[in-house]
PDB file of C-alpha atoms and ligand atoms in Angstrom:
ATOM      1  CA  MET Q   1       2.820  48.680  -8.338  1.00 71.00           C
ATOM      2  CA  SER Q   2       1.102  45.851  -6.456  1.00 88.00           C
ATOM      3  CA  GLU Q   3       3.091  42.539  -6.042  1.00 95.00           C
ATOM      4  CA  ILE Q   4       2.212  39.266  -7.552  1.00 96.00           C
ATOM      5  CA  THR Q   5       1.055  36.591  -5.028  1.00 95.00           C
ATOM      6  CA  THR Q   6       2.386  33.152  -5.874  1.00 95.00           C
ATOM      7  CA  HIS Q   7       1.343  29.793  -4.286  1.00 96.00           C
ATOM      8  CA  THR Q   8       3.294  26.691  -4.640  1.00 95.00           C
ATOM      9  CA  GLY Q   9       3.340  23.449  -2.633  1.00 96.00           C
ATOM     10  CA  HIS Q  10       6.581  22.563  -0.889  1.00 96.00           C
ATOM     11  CA  LEU Q  11       7.857  18.914  -0.751  1.00 97.00           C
ATOM     12  CA  ASP Q  12       8.086  18.567   3.029  1.00 97.00           C
ATOM     13  CA  ALA Q  13       5.982  15.576   3.997  1.00 98.00           C
ATOM     14  CA  SER Q  14       6.522  15.813   7.790  1.00 97.00           C
ATOM     15  CA  GLY Q  15       3.236  16.094   9.327  1.00 94.00           C
ATOM     16  CA  LEU Q  16       1.431  14.792   6.437  1.00 98.00           C
ATOM     17  CA  ARG Q  17      -0.794  11.775   6.584  1.00 98.00           C
ATOM     18  CA  VAL Q  18      -0.944   9.752   3.315  1.00 98.00           C
ATOM     19  CA  ALA Q  19      -2.952   6.820   2.088  1.00 98.00           C
ATOM     20  CA  ILE Q  20      -1.619   4.659  -0.683  1.00 98.00           C
ATOM     21  CA  VAL Q  21      -4.488   2.799  -2.490  1.00 98.00           C
ATOM     22  CA  ALA Q  22      -2.872   0.146  -4.656  1.00 98.00           C
ATOM     23  CA  THR Q  23      -4.093  -2.784  -6.932  1.00 98.00           C
ATOM     24  CA  ARG Q  24      -3.298  -6.420  -6.448  1.00 98.00           C
ATOM     25  CA  PHE Q  25      -3.944  -6.981 -10.209  1.00 96.00           C
ATOM     26  CA  ASN Q  26      -0.436  -6.860 -11.864  1.00 97.00           C
ATOM     27  CA  GLU Q  27       1.057  -7.135  -8.224  1.00 97.00           C
ATOM     28  CA  ALA Q  28       4.599  -7.783  -9.373  1.00 97.00           C
ATOM     29  CA  ILE Q  29       4.542  -4.246 -10.906  1.00 98.00           C
ATOM     30  CA  VAL Q  30       2.409  -2.553  -8.443  1.00 98.00           C
ATOM     31  CA  GLU Q  31       4.551  -3.639  -5.319  1.00 98.00           C
ATOM     32  CA  ARG Q  32       7.414  -1.737  -6.904  1.00 98.00           C
ATOM     33  CA  LEU Q  33       5.280   1.310  -7.199  1.00 98.00           C
ATOM     34  CA  VAL Q  34       4.183   1.060  -3.584  1.00 98.00           C
ATOM     35  CA  ALA Q  35       7.773   0.478  -2.520  1.00 98.00           C
ATOM     36  CA  SER Q  36       8.960   3.582  -4.270  1.00 98.00           C
ATOM     37  CA  ALA Q  37       6.037   5.754  -2.977  1.00 98.00           C
ATOM     38  CA  THR Q  38       6.536   4.697   0.638  1.00 98.00           C
ATOM     39  CA  ASP Q  39      10.315   5.208   0.378  1.00 98.00           C
ATOM     40  CA  THR Q  40       9.788   8.667  -1.223  1.00 98.00           C
ATOM     41  CA  LEU Q  41       7.370   9.689   1.459  1.00 98.00           C
ATOM     42  CA  ARG Q  42       9.750   8.598   4.202  1.00 98.00           C
ATOM     43  CA  ARG Q  43      12.653  10.474   2.467  1.00 98.00           C
ATOM     44  CA  HIS Q  44      10.484  13.614   2.409  1.00 98.00           C
ATOM     45  CA  GLY Q  45       9.868  13.422   6.126  1.00 98.00           C
ATOM     46  CA  ALA Q  46       6.636  11.412   6.564  1.00 98.00           C
ATOM     47  CA  GLU Q  47       6.431   9.255   9.631  1.00 98.00           C
ATOM     48  CA  ALA Q  48       5.938   5.528   8.987  1.00 98.00           C
ATOM     49  CA  SER Q  49       2.865   5.584  11.215  1.00 98.00           C
ATOM     50  CA  ALA Q  50       1.411   8.382   9.032  1.00 98.00           C
ATOM     51  CA  ILE Q  51       1.299   6.093   5.936  1.00 98.00           C
ATOM     52  CA  ARG Q  52      -1.598   3.759   5.427  1.00 98.00           C
ATOM     53  CA  VAL Q  53      -1.629   1.169   2.413  1.00 98.00           C
ATOM     54  CA  VAL Q  54      -4.928  -0.037   1.142  1.00 98.00           C
ATOM     55  CA  TRP Q  55      -4.954  -2.871  -1.323  1.00 98.00           C
ATOM     56  CA  VAL Q  56      -7.865  -3.242  -3.885  1.00 98.00           C
ATOM     57  CA  PRO Q  57      -8.557  -6.054  -6.437  1.00 98.00           C
ATOM     58  CA  GLY Q  58      -7.945  -3.993  -9.577  1.00 97.00           C
ATOM     59  CA  ALA Q  59      -7.719  -0.555 -11.023  1.00 97.00           C
ATOM     60  CA  PHE Q  60     -11.595  -0.452 -11.583  1.00 97.00           C
ATOM     61  CA  GLU Q  61     -11.913  -0.640  -7.720  1.00 98.00           C
ATOM     62  CA  LEU Q  62      -9.652   2.266  -7.056  1.00 98.00           C
ATOM     63  CA  PRO Q  63     -12.193   5.024  -7.077  1.00 98.00           C
ATOM     64  CA  ILE Q  64     -14.420   3.611  -4.441  1.00 98.00           C
ATOM     65  CA  ALA Q  65     -11.591   2.853  -2.070  1.00 98.00           C
ATOM     66  CA  VAL Q  66      -9.962   6.187  -2.733  1.00 98.00           C
ATOM     67  CA  SER Q  67     -13.151   7.975  -2.092  1.00 98.00           C
ATOM     68  CA  ARG Q  68     -13.676   5.973   1.173  1.00 98.00           C
ATOM     69  CA  VAL Q  69     -10.263   6.589   2.587  1.00 98.00           C
ATOM     70  CA  ALA Q  70     -10.375  10.228   1.559  1.00 98.00           C
ATOM     71  CA  ARG Q  71     -13.638  10.701   3.534  1.00 98.00           C
ATOM     72  CA  ARG Q  72     -12.109   9.187   6.773  1.00 96.00           C
ATOM     73  CA  GLY Q  73     -11.039  12.603   7.859  1.00 95.00           C
ATOM     74  CA  ASP Q  74      -7.560  11.397   8.866  1.00 97.00           C
ATOM     75  CA  VAL Q  75      -5.634  11.700   5.567  1.00 98.00           C
ATOM     76  CA  ASP Q  76      -4.161  14.745   3.832  1.00 98.00           C
ATOM     77  CA  ALA Q  77      -3.557  13.065   0.526  1.00 98.00           C
ATOM     78  CA  VAL Q  78      -4.058   9.812  -1.382  1.00 98.00           C
ATOM     79  CA  VAL Q  79      -1.806   8.067  -3.845  1.00 98.00           C
ATOM     80  CA  ALA Q  80      -3.627   5.722  -6.292  1.00 98.00           C
ATOM     81  CA  LEU Q  81      -1.180   3.074  -7.740  1.00 98.00           C
ATOM     82  CA  GLY Q  82      -1.934   0.389 -10.323  1.00 98.00           C
ATOM     83  CA  CYS Q  83      -0.976  -1.037 -13.623  1.00 97.00           C
ATOM     84  CA  VAL Q  84      -3.352  -1.580 -16.575  1.00 96.00           C
ATOM     85  CA  VAL Q  85      -1.808  -3.297 -19.540  1.00 95.00           C
ATOM     86  CA  ARG Q  86      -3.673  -3.123 -22.809  1.00 94.00           C
ATOM     87  CA  GLY Q  87      -3.310  -6.587 -24.281  1.00 84.00           C
ATOM     88  CA  ASP Q  88      -5.840  -7.292 -26.994  1.00 66.00           C
ATOM     89  CA  THR Q  89      -9.062  -6.307 -25.359  1.00 75.00           C
ATOM     90  CA  PRO Q  90     -11.198  -3.203 -25.085  1.00 82.00           C
ATOM     91  CA  HIS Q  91     -11.470  -4.071 -21.380  1.00 88.00           C
ATOM     92  CA  PHE Q  92      -8.363  -1.894 -21.027  1.00 91.00           C
ATOM     93  CA  ASP Q  93     -10.245   1.339 -21.980  1.00 91.00           C
ATOM     94  CA  TYR Q  94     -13.075   0.755 -19.460  1.00 94.00           C
ATOM     95  CA  VAL Q  95     -10.693  -0.119 -16.668  1.00 96.00           C
ATOM     96  CA  ALA Q  96      -8.155   2.574 -17.273  1.00 96.00           C
ATOM     97  CA  GLY Q  97     -10.776   5.286 -18.097  1.00 97.00           C
ATOM     98  CA  GLU Q  98     -12.868   4.501 -14.960  1.00 97.00           C
ATOM     99  CA  ALA Q  99      -9.675   4.460 -12.715  1.00 98.00           C
ATOM    100  CA  ALA Q 100      -8.672   7.975 -13.998  1.00 98.00           C
ATOM    101  CA  ARG Q 101     -12.262   9.562 -14.063  1.00 98.00           C
ATOM    102  CA  GLY Q 102     -13.130   7.991 -10.763  1.00 98.00           C
ATOM    103  CA  THR Q 103     -10.051   8.875  -8.783  1.00 98.00           C
ATOM    104  CA  ALA Q 104     -10.228  12.505 -10.173  1.00 98.00           C
ATOM    105  CA  ALA Q 105     -13.943  12.735  -9.070  1.00 98.00           C
ATOM    106  CA  ALA Q 106     -13.095  11.331  -5.712  1.00 98.00           C
ATOM    107  CA  ALA Q 107     -10.497  14.115  -5.310  1.00 98.00           C
ATOM    108  CA  ARG Q 108     -12.907  16.848  -6.303  1.00 98.00           C
ATOM    109  CA  GLU Q 109     -15.782  15.536  -4.182  1.00 98.00           C
ATOM    110  CA  THR Q 110     -13.681  15.156  -1.080  1.00 98.00           C
ATOM    111  CA  ASP Q 111     -11.312  17.994  -1.466  1.00 97.00           C
ATOM    112  CA  ILE Q 112      -8.486  15.665  -0.690  1.00 98.00           C
ATOM    113  CA  PRO Q 113      -5.735  15.591  -3.360  1.00 98.00           C
ATOM    114  CA  VAL Q 114      -5.263  12.199  -5.205  1.00 98.00           C
ATOM    115  CA  ALA Q 115      -2.177  11.603  -7.109  1.00 98.00           C
ATOM    116  CA  PHE Q 116      -2.653   9.226 -10.145  1.00 98.00           C
ATOM    117  CA  GLY Q 117       0.013   6.742 -10.288  1.00 98.00           C
ATOM    118  CA  VAL Q 118      -1.678   4.169 -12.414  1.00 98.00           C
ATOM    119  CA  LEU Q 119       0.435   2.888 -15.320  1.00 98.00           C
ATOM    120  CA  THR Q 120      -1.506   2.435 -18.527  1.00 97.00           C
ATOM    121  CA  THR Q 121       0.727   0.765 -20.930  1.00 96.00           C
ATOM    122  CA  ASP Q 122       0.603  -1.326 -24.167  1.00 95.00           C
ATOM    123  CA  THR Q 123       3.038  -3.987 -22.958  1.00 95.00           C
ATOM    124  CA  TRP Q 124       4.293  -5.497 -19.788  1.00 95.00           C
ATOM    125  CA  GLU Q 125       7.839  -4.238 -20.659  1.00 96.00           C
ATOM    126  CA  GLN Q 126       6.584  -0.681 -20.701  1.00 97.00           C
ATOM    127  CA  ALA Q 127       5.167  -1.139 -17.286  1.00 97.00           C
ATOM    128  CA  VAL Q 128       8.429  -2.609 -15.996  1.00 98.00           C
ATOM    129  CA  ALA Q 129      10.434   0.437 -17.456  1.00 98.00           C
ATOM    130  CA  ARG Q 130       8.133   2.742 -15.419  1.00 98.00           C
ATOM    131  CA  ALA Q 131       8.170   0.747 -12.226  1.00 98.00           C
ATOM    132  CA  GLY Q 132      11.926   1.132 -11.322  1.00 97.00           C
ATOM    133  CA  GLY Q 133      13.327   0.373 -14.727  1.00 97.00           C
ATOM    134  CA  LYS Q 134      14.834   2.761 -17.316  1.00 97.00           C
ATOM    135  CA  LEU Q 135      12.001   5.289 -17.109  1.00 97.00           C
ATOM    136  CA  GLY Q 136      12.130   5.704 -13.391  1.00 98.00           C
ATOM    137  CA  ASN Q 137       9.487   4.898 -10.907  1.00 98.00           C
ATOM    138  CA  LYS Q 138       6.071   6.428 -11.238  1.00 98.00           C
ATOM    139  CA  GLY Q 139       5.075   5.424  -7.717  1.00 98.00           C
ATOM    140  CA  GLY Q 140       7.590   7.749  -6.227  1.00 98.00           C
ATOM    141  CA  GLU Q 141       6.739  10.519  -8.779  1.00 98.00           C
ATOM    142  CA  ALA Q 142       3.053  10.162  -7.682  1.00 98.00           C
ATOM    143  CA  ALA Q 143       4.057  10.373  -4.068  1.00 98.00           C
ATOM    144  CA  VAL Q 144       5.957  13.703  -4.774  1.00 98.00           C
ATOM    145  CA  ALA Q 145       2.804  15.013  -6.486  1.00 98.00           C
ATOM    146  CA  ALA Q 146       0.635  14.062  -3.595  1.00 98.00           C
ATOM    147  CA  VAL Q 147       2.912  15.850  -1.104  1.00 98.00           C
ATOM    148  CA  GLU Q 148       3.180  18.960  -3.233  1.00 98.00           C
ATOM    149  CA  THR Q 149      -0.569  19.175  -3.940  1.00 98.00           C
ATOM    150  CA  ALA Q 150      -1.364  18.620  -0.269  1.00 98.00           C
ATOM    151  CA  ASN Q 151       0.866  21.483   0.926  1.00 98.00           C
ATOM    152  CA  LEU Q 152      -0.369  23.659  -1.912  1.00 98.00           C
ATOM    153  CA  LEU Q 153      -3.952  23.204  -0.795  1.00 97.00           C
ATOM    154  CA  ARG Q 154      -2.927  24.230   2.826  1.00 94.00           C
ATOM    155  CA  SER Q 155      -1.701  27.542   1.493  1.00 93.00           C
ATOM    156  CA  LEU Q 156      -4.673  28.390  -0.618  1.00 95.00           C
TER     157      LEU Q 156
HETATM  158  N1  INI E 201      -7.262  -4.457 -13.397  1.00 61.82           N
HETATM  159  C1  INI E 201      -6.131  -3.849 -13.427  1.00 61.82           C
HETATM  160  O1  INI E 201      -5.768  -3.271 -12.379  1.00 61.82           O
HETATM  161  N2  INI E 201      -5.194  -3.866 -14.496  1.00 61.82           N
HETATM  162  C2  INI E 201      -5.599  -4.618 -15.654  1.00 61.82           C
HETATM  163  O2  INI E 201      -4.665  -4.627 -16.556  1.00 61.82           O
HETATM  164  C3  INI E 201      -6.818  -5.234 -15.798  1.00 61.82           C
HETATM  165  N3  INI E 201      -7.103  -6.049 -16.939  1.00 61.82           N
HETATM  166  O3  INI E 201      -6.281  -5.975 -17.849  1.00 61.82           O
HETATM  167  O4  INI E 201      -8.185  -6.541 -17.060  1.00 61.82           O
HETATM  168  C4  INI E 201      -7.553  -5.129 -14.623  1.00 61.82           C
HETATM  169  N4  INI E 201      -8.854  -5.802 -14.705  1.00 61.82           N
HETATM  170  C5  INI E 201      -9.596  -5.998 -13.415  1.00 61.82           C
HETATM  171  C6  INI E 201     -10.515  -4.821 -13.077  1.00 61.82           C
HETATM  172  O5  INI E 201      -9.708  -3.726 -12.593  1.00 61.82           O
HETATM  173  C7  INI E 201     -11.463  -5.180 -11.934  1.00 61.82           C
HETATM  174  O6  INI E 201     -10.813  -5.667 -10.831  1.00 61.82           O
HETATM  175  C8  INI E 201     -12.402  -6.329 -12.490  1.00 61.82           C
HETATM  176  O7  INI E 201     -13.088  -5.986 -13.621  1.00 61.82           O
HETATM  177  C9  INI E 201     -13.530  -6.527 -11.286  1.00 61.82           C
HETATM  178  O8  INI E 201     -14.328  -5.445 -11.138  1.00 61.82           O
END
């Protein structure tokens, strides 16, 4: 009987070059996501010199910057970080929707994995809970996903 071939990405970030693209909008939240992402990458073995942080105005601008940084040819993965709070306006749906669609499209078009660490919440309190509060830190979780996917792609 033939054997099953399995591919999984390991979590060793040594040798990986990672770009974090983060929003200045809701910066009090996003800087916590960035801190957790960089700390997580370092704890998984990434060199500080292999981490690049790029700041964009808001989540709507994430796709174009993610796409540009992924095309540089010197990054193995991108972590997109931001925070979109619903408030009372339909603006939320456009901004959050484009951030998700655009970063996913950038990953497919460049063949560079992009982890989506953009909080999309109804309230500021829900964002705080996901940025180092009682629900953990989605910045660190996105960094782990980026490392795992970059290593997975190397094995495929
Ligand atoms: N950008 C965000 O990153 N988060 C938000 O919650 C947000 N809201 O609520 O409006 C937001 N808007 C700005 C947007 O991302 C663009 O920067 C702006 O529209 C200019 O293109």
